Amino acid sequence: MTVKIATTRFGELEVPDEEIVDFPEGLPGFQGRRYVQVRTTGNDLVTWIQSMDESDVALLTVDPTALIKDYRSALKLIEAQPIKLEEADQLEVRAIVRDAPLDGAYLLNLFAPILLNTSKRLGMQLPLVGSGYSLREPWPPSAPAAASPETTPTRAPVASPEVPTEHTTSK
């Protein structure tokens, strides 16, 4: 079965039930618990997490594990109990992206990534306390850090995120 939702960013979307992700603890700052991941055509690095309940809530995200070589090692999966992970291959990690106050840069929330259990369709946001990551990491890393003085030169970039122009709801 599919559910139709009206969104301010993508217009009307038809979302198959099996693509709806439940966030049992919600997402901090937002009211809804049900979201769908809207994938860009031909680009698995960049996705949007669209609220099923609030038409104007869509979070641009990137895969931080593709951008930062050792990022996955900072995750404490024992703290991910709300999403019932059983196997590491069930995990998809997303970092929220926002525009930086500087030209040509983005800010990534690497401190509190979104974790998705792809088999159980459960999600959560997990603060990485003590990791050294910031809520406002400049991307690309060479961008001036007006909003965040913390930078770590040992992080190895792979690619820069691009804002998508096309979208699909399935992989």
CSV table of N, CA and C in Angstrom, one decimal:
chain,number,residue,atom,x,y,z
A,1,MET,N,0.8,-1.2,0.0
A,1,MET,CA,0.0,0.0,0.0
A,1,MET,C,0.9,1.2,0.0
A,2,THR,N,0.4,2.3,-0.6
A,2,THR,CA,1.1,3.6,-0.6
A,2,THR,C,0.3,4.7,0.1
A,3,VAL,N,1.1,5.7,0.6
A,3,VAL,CA,0.5,6.8,1.2
A,3,VAL,C,0.9,8.0,0.4
A,4,LYS,N,-0.1,8.9,0.1
A,4,LYS,CA,0.3,10.2,-0.6
A,4,LYS,C,0.5,11.3,0.5
A,5,ILE,N,1.6,12.0,0.3
A,5,ILE,CA,1.8,13.1,1.2
A,5,ILE,C,2.1,14.4,0.3
A,6,ALA,N,1.6,15.5,0.8
A,6,ALA,CA,1.9,16.8,0.1
A,6,ALA,C,3.1,17.4,0.9
A,7,THR,N,4.1,17.8,0.1
A,7,THR,CA,5.3,18.4,0.7
A,7,THR,C,5.5,19.8,0.1
A,8,THR,N,6.1,20.7,0.8
A,8,THR,CA,6.4,22.0,0.3
A,8,THR,C,7.7,21.9,-0.7
A,9,ARG,N,8.6,21.0,-0.4
A,9,ARG,CA,9.8,20.9,-1.2
A,9,ARG,C,9.6,20.1,-2.5
A,10,PHE,N,8.9,18.9,-2.4
A,10,PHE,CA,8.9,18.0,-3.5
A,10,PHE,C,7.5,17.9,-4.2
A,11,GLY,N,6.5,18.6,-3.7
A,11,GLY,CA,5.1,18.5,-4.1
A,11,GLY,C,4.5,17.2,-3.5
A,12,GLU,N,3.7,16.6,-4.3
A,12,GLU,CA,3.0,15.3,-3.8
A,12,GLU,C,3.9,14.1,-4.0
A,13,LEU,N,4.1,13.3,-3.0
A,13,LEU,CA,4.9,12.1,-3.1
A,13,LEU,C,4.0,10.9,-2.7
A,14,GLU,N,4.2,9.8,-3.5
A,14,GLU,CA,3.6,8.5,-3.2
A,14,GLU,C,4.6,7.7,-2.5
A,15,VAL,N,4.4,7.4,-1.2
A,15,VAL,CA,5.3,6.7,-0.4
A,15,VAL,C,4.8,5.3,-0.1
A,16,PRO,N,5.5,4.2,-0.5
A,16,PRO,CA,5.2,2.9,-0.1
A,16,PRO,C,5.3,2.7,1.4
A,17,ASP,N,4.4,2.0,2.0
A,17,ASP,CA,4.4,1.8,3.5
A,17,ASP,C,5.8,1.3,3.9
A,18,GLU,N,6.4,0.4,3.1
A,18,GLU,CA,7.7,-0.2,3.6
A,18,GLU,C,8.9,0.8,3.5
A,19,GLU,N,8.6,2.0,3.0
A,19,GLU,CA,9.7,3.0,3.0
A,19,GLU,C,9.5,4.0,4.1
A,20,ILE,N,8.5,3.9,4.9
A,20,ILE,CA,8.3,4.9,6.0
A,20,ILE,C,9.2,4.4,7.2
A,21,VAL,N,9.9,5.4,7.7
A,21,VAL,CA,10.8,5.1,8.8
A,21,VAL,C,10.2,5.8,10.1
A,22,ASP,N,10.1,5.0,11.2
A,22,ASP,CA,9.6,5.4,12.4
A,22,ASP,C,10.8,5.8,13.3
A,23,PHE,N,10.7,7.0,13.9
A,23,PHE,CA,11.7,7.5,14.9
A,23,PHE,C,11.0,7.4,16.2
A,24,PRO,N,11.2,6.3,17.0
A,24,PRO,CA,10.4,6.0,18.2
A,24,PRO,C,10.6,7.2,19.2
A,25,GLU,N,11.8,7.8,19.2
A,25,GLU,CA,12.0,8.9,20.2
A,25,GLU,C,11.9,10.3,19.5
A,26,GLY,N,11.4,10.3,18.2
A,26,GLY,CA,11.3,11.5,17.5
A,26,GLY,C,12.7,12.1,17.1
A,27,LEU,N,12.7,13.2,16.5
A,27,LEU,CA,13.9,14.0,16.2
A,27,LEU,C,13.8,15.3,17.0
A,28,PRO,N,14.9,15.6,17.7
A,28,PRO,CA,14.9,16.8,18.5
A,28,PRO,C,14.5,18.0,17.7
A,29,GLY,N,13.6,18.8,18.2
A,29,GLY,CA,13.1,20.0,17.5
A,29,GLY,C,12.0,19.8,16.6
A,30,PHE,N,11.6,18.6,16.3
A,30,PHE,CA,10.5,18.3,15.4
A,30,PHE,C,9.4,17.5,16.1
A,31,GLN,N,8.2,17.6,15.6
A,31,GLN,CA,7.1,16.9,16.3
A,31,GLN,C,6.8,15.5,15.8
A,32,GLY,N,6.9,15.3,14.5
A,32,GLY,CA,6.6,14.1,13.9
A,32,GLY,C,7.5,12.9,14.2
A,33,ARG,N,7.0,11.7,14.0
A,33,ARG,CA,7.9,10.5,14.3
A,33,ARG,C,8.1,9.7,13.0
A,34,ARG,N,7.3,10.0,11.9
A,34,ARG,CA,7.3,9.2,10.7
A,34,ARG,C,8.0,10.1,9.6
A,35,TYR,N,9.0,9.4,8.9
A,35,TYR,CA,9.7,10.1,7.9
A,35,TYR,C,10.0,9.2,6.7
A,36,VAL,N,10.3,9.7,5.6
A,36,VAL,CA,10.7,8.9,4.4
A,36,VAL,C,12.0,9.5,3.9
A,37,GLN,N,12.9,8.7,3.4
A,37,GLN,CA,14.1,9.1,2.9
A,37,GLN,C,13.9,9.3,1.4
A,38,VAL,N,14.1,10.5,0.9
A,38,VAL,CA,13.9,10.8,-0.5
A,38,VAL,C,15.3,10.9,-1.1
A,39,ARG,N,15.5,10.0,-2.0
A,39,ARG,CA,16.9,9.8,-2.6
A,39,ARG,C,17.0,10.7,-3.9
A,40,THR,N,18.1,11.2,-4.2
A,40,THR,CA,18.4,11.9,-5.4
A,40,THR,C,18.7,10.9,-6.5
A,41,THR,N,18.2,11.2,-7.7
A,41,THR,CA,18.5,10.3,-8.8
A,41,THR,C,20.0,10.2,-9.1
A,42,GLY,N,20.5,9.0,-9.0
A,42,GLY,CA,21.9,8.8,-9.4
A,42,GLY,C,22.9,9.3,-8.3
A,43,ASN,N,22.5,9.5,-7.1
A,43,ASN,CA,23.4,10.0,-6.1
A,43,ASN,C,23.0,9.5,-4.7
A,44,ASP,N,23.7,8.5,-4.3
A,44,ASP,CA,23.4,7.9,-2.9
A,44,ASP,C,24.0,8.7,-1.8
A,45,LEU,N,24.9,9.6,-2.1
A,45,LEU,CA,25.6,10.4,-1.1
A,45,LEU,C,24.6,11.3,-0.4
A,46,VAL,N,23.7,12.0,-1.2
A,46,VAL,CA,22.8,13.0,-0.8
A,46,VAL,C,21.4,12.5,-0.8
A,47,THR,N,20.7,12.7,0.4
A,47,THR,CA,19.3,12.3,0.4
A,47,THR,C,18.6,13.4,1.3
A,48,TRP,N,17.3,13.4,1.2
A,48,TRP,CA,16.5,14.2,2.1
A,48,TRP,C,15.7,13.3,3.0
A,49,ILE,N,15.5,13.7,4.3
A,49,ILE,CA,14.6,13.0,5.2
A,49,ILE,C,13.4,13.9,5.4
A,50,GLN,N,12.3,13.5,4.7
A,50,GLN,CA,11.1,14.2,4.7
A,50,GLN,C,10.1,13.7,5.7
A,51,SER,N,9.5,14.7,6.5
A,51,SER,CA,8.5,14.3,7.5
A,51,SER,C,7.3,13.9,6.7
A,52,MET,N,6.6,12.8,7.3
A,52,MET,CA,5.3,12.4,6.7
A,52,MET,C,4.2,13.2,7.4
A,53,ASP,N,4.5,13.9,8.5
A,53,ASP,CA,3.5,14.6,9.3
A,53,ASP,C,3.5,16.1,9.1
A,54,GLU,N,4.7,16.6,8.8
A,54,GLU,CA,4.8,18.1,8.6
A,54,GLU,C,5.4,18.3,7.2
A,55,SER,N,4.5,18.9,6.4
A,55,SER,CA,4.9,19.0,4.9
A,55,SER,C,6.1,19.9,4.7
A,56,ASP,N,6.4,20.8,5.6
A,56,ASP,CA,7.5,21.7,5.4
A,56,ASP,C,8.8,21.3,6.0
A,57,VAL,N,8.9,20.1,6.6
A,57,VAL,CA,10.1,19.6,7.2
A,57,VAL,C,10.7,18.6,6.3
A,58,ALA,N,11.9,19.0,5.8
A,58,ALA,CA,12.7,18.1,4.9
A,58,ALA,C,14.2,18.4,5.2
A,59,LEU,N,14.9,17.5,5.7
A,59,LEU,CA,16.3,17.7,6.1
A,59,LEU,C,17.2,17.1,5.1
A,60,LEU,N,18.1,18.0,4.5
A,60,LEU,CA,19.1,17.6,3.6
A,60,LEU,C,20.2,16.8,4.4
A,61,THR,N,20.6,15.6,3.9
A,61,THR,CA,21.5,14.8,4.6
A,61,THR,C,22.6,14.3,3.6
A,62,VAL,N,23.7,13.9,4.2
A,62,VAL,CA,24.8,13.2,3.4
A,62,VAL,C,25.2,12.0,4.2
A,63,ASP,N,25.9,11.1,3.5
A,63,ASP,CA,26.5,9.9,4.2
A,63,ASP,C,27.9,10.3,4.7
A,64,PRO,N,28.0,10.6,6.0
A,64,PRO,CA,29.3,11.0,6.5
A,64,PRO,C,30.4,9.9,6.4
A,65,THR,N,30.0,8.7,6.3
A,65,THR,CA,31.0,7.6,6.2
A,65,THR,C,31.7,7.6,4.9
A,66,ALA,N,31.0,8.2,3.9
A,66,ALA,CA,31.6,8.3,2.6
A,66,ALA,C,32.5,9.5,2.5
A,67,LEU,N,32.3,10.5,3.4
A,67,LEU,CA,33.1,11.7,3.3
A,67,LEU,C,34.3,11.7,4.3
A,68,ILE,N,34.2,10.9,5.4
A,68,ILE,CA,35.2,10.9,6.4
A,68,ILE,C,35.6,9.5,6.7
A,69,LYS,N,36.9,9.2,6.4
A,69,LYS,CA,37.4,7.8,6.5
A,69,LYS,C,37.0,7.1,7.8
A,70,ASP,N,37.3,7.7,8.9
A,70,ASP,CA,37.1,7.0,10.2
A,70,ASP,C,35.8,7.3,10.9
A,71,TYR,N,34.9,7.9,10.3
A,71,TYR,CA,33.7,8.3,11.0
A,71,TYR,C,32.9,7.2,11.7
A,72,ARG,N,32.7,6.1,11.0
A,72,ARG,CA,32.0,5.0,11.6
A,72,ARG,C,32.5,4.5,12.9
A,73,SER,N,33.9,4.7,13.1
A,73,SER,CA,34.5,4.2,14.4
A,73,SER,C,34.0,5.1,15.6
A,74,ALA,N,33.5,6.3,15.3
A,74,ALA,CA,33.0,7.1,16.4
A,74,ALA,C,31.7,6.7,16.9
A,75,LEU,N,31.0,5.9,16.2
A,75,LEU,CA,29.6,5.5,16.5
A,75,LEU,C,29.6,4.5,17.7
A,76,LYS,N,28.8,4.7,18.7
A,76,LYS,CA,28.7,3.8,19.8
A,76,LYS,C,27.3,3.1,19.6
A,77,LEU,N,27.4,2.0,18.9
A,77,LEU,CA,26.1,1.3,18.5
A,77,LEU,C,25.4,0.7,19.7
A,78,ILE,N,26.1,0.5,20.8
A,78,ILE,CA,25.4,0.0,22.0
A,78,ILE,C,24.3,1.1,22.4
A,79,GLU,N,24.5,2.3,22.1
A,79,GLU,CA,23.5,3.4,22.4
A,79,GLU,C,22.4,3.5,21.4
A,80,ALA,N,22.4,2.7,20.4
A,80,ALA,CA,21.4,2.7,19.3
A,80,ALA,C,20.3,1.7,19.5
A,81,GLN,N,20.1,1.3,20.8
A,81,GLN,CA,19.1,0.3,21.1
A,81,GLN,C,17.7,0.6,20.6
A,82,PRO,N,17.3,1.9,20.6
A,82,PRO,CA,15.9,2.2,20.1
A,82,PRO,C,15.6,1.8,18.7
A,83,ILE,N,16.7,1.6,17.9
A,83,ILE,CA,16.4,1.2,16.5
A,83,ILE,C,16.7,-0.3,16.3
A,84,LYS,N,17.0,-1.0,17.3
A,84,LYS,CA,17.1,-2.5,17.3
A,84,LYS,C,18.0,-3.1,16.3
A,85,LEU,N,19.2,-2.5,16.2
A,85,LEU,CA,20.2,-3.1,15.3
A,85,LEU,C,20.7,-4.5,15.7
A,86,GLU,N,20.7,-5.4,14.7
A,86,GLU,CA,21.2,-6.7,15.0
A,86,GLU,C,22.5,-7.0,14.2
A,87,GLU,N,22.6,-6.4,13.0
A,87,GLU,CA,23.7,-6.6,12.2
A,87,GLU,C,24.2,-5.2,11.7
A,88,ALA,N,25.5,-5.1,11.5
A,88,ALA,CA,26.1,-3.8,11.1
A,88,ALA,C,25.6,-3.4,9.7
A,89,ASP,N,25.3,-4.4,8.8
A,89,ASP,CA,24.9,-4.0,7.5
A,89,ASP,C,23.5,-3.5,7.4
A,90,GLN,N,22.8,-3.5,8.6
A,90,GLN,CA,21.4,-2.9,8.6
A,90,GLN,C,21.5,-1.4,8.8
A,91,LEU,N,22.7,-0.8,9.1
A,91,LEU,CA,22.8,0.5,9.5
A,91,LEU,C,23.1,1.5,8.3
A,92,GLU,N,22.4,2.5,8.2
A,92,GLU,CA,22.7,3.6,7.3
A,92,GLU,C,22.9,4.9,8.2
A,93,VAL,N,23.9,5.6,7.9
A,93,VAL,CA,24.3,6.8,8.7
A,93,VAL,C,24.1,8.0,7.9
A,94,ARG,N,23.4,9.1,8.4
A,94,ARG,CA,23.2,10.3,7.7
A,94,ARG,C,23.6,11.5,8.6
A,95,ALA,N,24.2,12.5,8.0
A,95,ALA,CA,24.5,13.8,8.7
A,95,ALA,C,23.7,14.9,8.1
A,96,ILE,N,23.1,15.7,9.0
A,96,ILE,CA,22.2,16.8,8.5
A,96,ILE,C,23.1,17.9,8.0
A,97,VAL,N,22.7,18.5,6.8
A,97,VAL,CA,23.5,19.5,6.1
A,97,VAL,C,22.7,20.8,6.2
A,98,ARG,N,23.4,21.9,6.4
A,98,ARG,CA,22.7,23.2,6.3
A,98,ARG,C,23.7,24.2,5.6
A,99,ASP,N,23.1,25.3,5.1
A,99,ASP,CA,24.0,26.3,4.5
A,99,ASP,C,24.8,27.0,5.5
A,100,ALA,N,26.1,27.2,5.2
A,100,ALA,CA,26.9,28.0,6.1
A,100,ALA,C,26.7,29.4,5.8
A,101,PRO,N,27.1,30.3,6.8
A,101,PRO,CA,27.0,31.7,6.5
A,101,PRO,C,28.1,32.2,5.6
A,102,LEU,N,28.9,31.3,5.1
A,102,LEU,CA,30.0,31.6,4.2
A,102,LEU,C,29.7,31.1,2.8
A,103,ASP,N,30.2,31.8,1.8
A,103,ASP,CA,29.9,31.4,0.4
A,103,ASP,C,30.7,30.1,0.1
A,104,GLY,N,30.0,29.2,-0.7
A,104,GLY,CA,30.6,28.0,-1.1
A,104,GLY,C,30.9,26.9,-0.1
A,105,ALA,N,30.2,27.0,1.1
A,105,ALA,CA,30.4,26.0,2.1
A,105,ALA,C,29.1,25.6,2.7
A,106,TYR,N,29.1,24.4,3.3
A,106,TYR,CA,28.0,23.9,4.0
A,106,TYR,C,28.5,23.6,5.4
A,107,LEU,N,27.5,23.4,6.3
A,107,LEU,CA,27.8,23.0,7.7
A,107,LEU,C,27.2,21.6,7.9
A,108,LEU,N,28.0,20.6,8.3
A,108,LEU,CA,27.5,19.3,8.6
A,108,LEU,C,27.4,19.1,10.1
A,109,ASN,N,26.3,18.5,10.5
A,109,ASN,CA,26.1,18.1,11.9
A,109,ASN,C,26.7,16.7,12.1
A,110,LEU,N,28.0,16.7,12.4
A,110,LEU,CA,28.7,15.4,12.6
A,110,LEU,C,28.6,14.9,14.0
A,111,PHE,N,28.2,15.8,14.9
A,111,PHE,CA,28.1,15.4,16.3
A,111,PHE,C,26.9,14.5,16.6
A,112,ALA,N,25.8,14.8,15.9
A,112,ALA,CA,24.6,14.0,16.1
A,112,ALA,C,24.0,13.4,14.8
A,113,PRO,N,24.6,12.4,14.3
A,113,PRO,CA,24.1,11.8,13.1
A,113,PRO,C,22.8,11.1,13.3
A,114,ILE,N,22.1,11.0,12.1
A,114,ILE,CA,20.8,10.2,12.1
A,114,ILE,C,21.2,8.8,11.8
A,115,LEU,N,20.8,7.8,12.6
A,115,LEU,CA,21.0,6.4,12.3
A,115,LEU,C,19.7,5.8,11.9
A,116,LEU,N,19.8,5.0,10.8
A,116,LEU,CA,18.6,4.3,10.2
A,116,LEU,C,18.9,2.8,10.2
A,117,ASN,N,17.9,2.0,10.8
A,117,ASN,CA,18.0,0.6,10.7
A,117,ASN,C,17.2,0.3,9.4
A,118,THR,N,17.9,-0.1,8.3
A,118,THR,CA,17.2,-0.3,7.0
A,118,THR,C,16.3,-1.5,7.0
A,119,SER,N,16.5,-2.5,7.8
A,119,SER,CA,15.6,-3.6,7.7
A,119,SER,C,14.4,-3.5,8.6
A,120,LYS,N,14.5,-2.8,9.7
A,120,LYS,CA,13.3,-2.6,10.6
A,120,LYS,C,12.6,-1.3,10.4
A,121,ARG,N,13.2,-0.4,9.5
A,121,ARG,CA,12.7,0.9,9.2
A,121,ARG,C,12.5,1.8,10.5
A,122,LEU,N,13.5,1.8,11.3
A,122,LEU,CA,13.6,2.6,12.5
A,122,LEU,C,14.7,3.6,12.5
A,123,GLY,N,14.5,4.8,13.1
A,123,GLY,CA,15.6,5.8,13.0
A,123,GLY,C,15.7,6.5,14.3
A,124,MET,N,16.9,7.1,14.5
A,124,MET,CA,17.1,7.9,15.7
A,124,MET,C,18.3,8.9,15.4
A,125,GLN,N,18.4,9.9,16.3
A,125,GLN,CA,19.5,10.8,16.2
A,125,GLN,C,20.4,10.5,17.4
A,126,LEU,N,21.7,10.2,17.2
A,126,LEU,CA,22.6,9.8,18.3
A,126,LEU,C,23.7,10.8,18.5
A,127,PRO,N,23.7,11.5,19.6
A,127,PRO,CA,24.8,12.4,19.9
A,127,PRO,C,26.1,11.6,20.2
A,128,LEU,N,27.2,12.0,19.6
A,128,LEU,CA,28.5,11.3,19.7
A,128,LEU,C,29.3,12.1,20.8
A,129,VAL,N,28.9,12.0,22.0
A,129,VAL,CA,29.5,12.7,23.1
A,129,VAL,C,31.0,12.2,23.2
A,130,GLY,N,31.9,13.2,23.3
A,130,GLY,CA,33.3,12.8,23.5
A,130,GLY,C,34.0,12.5,22.2
A,131,SER,N,33.3,12.6,21.0
A,131,SER,CA,33.9,12.3,19.7
A,131,SER,C,34.8,13.3,19.2
A,132,GLY,N,34.6,14.6,19.6
A,132,GLY,CA,35.4,15.7,19.0
A,132,GLY,C,34.7,16.3,17.8
A,133,TYR,N,33.6,15.7,17.3
A,133,TYR,CA,32.9,16.2,16.2
A,133,TYR,C,31.9,17.3,16.6
A,134,SER,N,31.6,18.2,15.7
A,134,SER,CA,30.8,19.4,16.0
A,134,SER,C,29.4,19.4,15.4
A,135,LEU,N,28.5,20.2,15.9
A,135,LEU,CA,27.2,20.4,15.2
A,135,LEU,C,27.4,21.2,13.9
A,136,ARG,N,28.5,21.9,13.8
A,136,ARG,CA,28.7,22.8,12.6
A,136,ARG,C,30.1,22.6,12.0
A,137,GLU,N,30.3,21.5,11.4
A,137,GLU,CA,31.6,21.2,10.8
A,137,GLU,C,31.5,21.8,9.4
A,138,PRO,N,32.5,22.7,9.0
A,138,PRO,CA,32.4,23.3,7.7
A,138,PRO,C,32.7,22.2,6.6
A,139,TRP,N,32.0,22.3,5.5
A,139,TRP,CA,32.3,21.4,4.4
A,139,TRP,C,32.3,22.1,3.1
A,140,PRO,N,33.3,22.1,2.2
A,140,PRO,CA,34.4,21.2,2.4
A,140,PRO,C,35.3,21.7,3.6
A,141,PRO,N,36.2,20.8,4.1
A,141,PRO,CA,36.9,21.1,5.3
A,141,PRO,C,37.8,22.3,5.2
A,142,SER,N,38.2,22.7,4.0
A,142,SER,CA,39.1,23.8,3.8
A,142,SER,C,38.4,25.2,3.9
A,143,ALA,N,37.0,25.1,4.0
A,143,ALA,CA,36.3,26.4,4.1
A,143,ALA,C,36.6,27.1,5.4
A,144,PRO,N,36.6,28.4,5.4
A,144,PRO,CA,36.8,29.1,6.7
A,144,PRO,C,35.7,28.7,7.7
A,145,ALA,N,36.0,28.7,8.9
A,145,ALA,CA,35.1,28.1,10.0
A,145,ALA,C,34.6,29.3,10.8
A,146,ALA,N,33.8,30.2,10.2
A,146,ALA,CA,33.3,31.3,11.0
A,146,ALA,C,32.3,30.8,12.0
A,147,ALA,N,31.5,29.8,11.7
A,147,ALA,CA,30.4,29.4,12.6
A,147,ALA,C,30.9,28.3,13.5
A,148,SER,N,32.1,27.7,13.3
A,148,SER,CA,32.6,26.7,14.1
A,148,SER,C,34.1,26.7,14.1
A,149,PRO,N,34.8,27.1,15.2
A,149,PRO,CA,36.2,27.1,15.2
A,149,PRO,C,36.9,25.8,15.2
A,150,GLU,N,36.2,24.7,15.5
A,150,GLU,CA,36.8,23.4,15.6
A,150,GLU,C,37.0,22.8,14.2
A,151,THR,N,38.2,22.5,13.8
A,151,THR,CA,38.5,21.7,12.6
A,151,THR,C,39.5,20.7,13.0
A,152,THR,N,39.4,19.6,12.3
A,152,THR,CA,40.4,18.5,12.5
A,152,THR,C,41.0,18.1,11.2
A,153,PRO,N,42.3,18.5,11.0
A,153,PRO,CA,42.9,18.3,9.7
A,153,PRO,C,43.1,16.9,9.3
A,154,THR,N,43.0,15.9,10.2
A,154,THR,CA,43.3,14.5,9.9
A,154,THR,C,42.1,13.9,9.1
A,155,ARG,N,41.0,14.5,9.0
A,155,ARG,CA,39.8,13.9,8.4
A,155,ARG,C,40.0,14.0,6.9
A,156,ALA,N,39.8,12.8,6.2
A,156,ALA,CA,40.0,12.8,4.8
A,156,ALA,C,38.7,12.9,4.0
A,157,PRO,N,38.5,14.0,3.2
A,157,PRO,CA,37.3,14.1,2.4
A,157,PRO,C,37.3,13.2,1.2
A,158,VAL,N,36.2,12.8,0.8
A,158,VAL,CA,36.0,12.0,-0.4
A,158,VAL,C,35.3,12.8,-1.5
A,159,ALA,N,34.2,13.5,-1.1
A,159,ALA,CA,33.4,14.2,-2.1
A,159,ALA,C,32.7,15.3,-1.3
A,160,SER,N,32.2,16.3,-2.1
A,160,SER,CA,31.4,17.4,-1.5
A,160,SER,C,30.0,17.1,-1.9
A,161,PRO,N,29.0,17.5,-1.0
A,161,PRO,CA,27.6,17.3,-1.3
A,161,PRO,C,27.1,18.3,-2.3
A,162,GLU,N,26.2,17.8,-3.1
A,162,GLU,CA,25.6,18.7,-4.1
A,162,GLU,C,24.1,18.7,-3.8
A,163,VAL,N,23.4,19.8,-3.9
A,163,VAL,CA,22.0,19.9,-3.7
A,163,VAL,C,21.3,19.2,-4.9
A,164,PRO,N,20.4,18.3,-4.7
A,164,PRO,CA,19.8,17.5,-5.8
A,164,PRO,C,18.8,18.3,-6.5
A,165,THR,N,18.5,17.9,-7.8
A,165,THR,CA,17.5,18.5,-8.6
A,165,THR,C,16.4,17.5,-8.9
A,166,GLU,N,16.6,16.2,-8.8
A,166,GLU,CA,15.6,15.2,-9.0
A,166,GLU,C,15.5,14.3,-7.8
A,167,HIS,N,14.4,13.6,-7.6
A,167,HIS,CA,14.3,12.8,-6.5
A,167,HIS,C,13.4,11.5,-6.7
A,168,THR,N,13.7,10.5,-5.9
A,168,THR,CA,12.8,9.3,-5.9
A,168,THR,C,12.7,8.9,-4.4
A,169,THR,N,11.7,8.1,-4.1
A,169,THR,CA,11.6,7.7,-2.7
A,169,THR,C,12.2,6.3,-2.5
A,170,SER,N,12.6,5.6,-3.6
A,170,SER,CA,13.2,4.3,-3.4
A,170,SER,C,14.6,4.2,-3.8
A,171,LYS,N,15.3,3.2,-3.3
A,171,LYS,CA,16.8,3.0,-3.6
A,171,LYS,C,17.0,2.7,-5.1
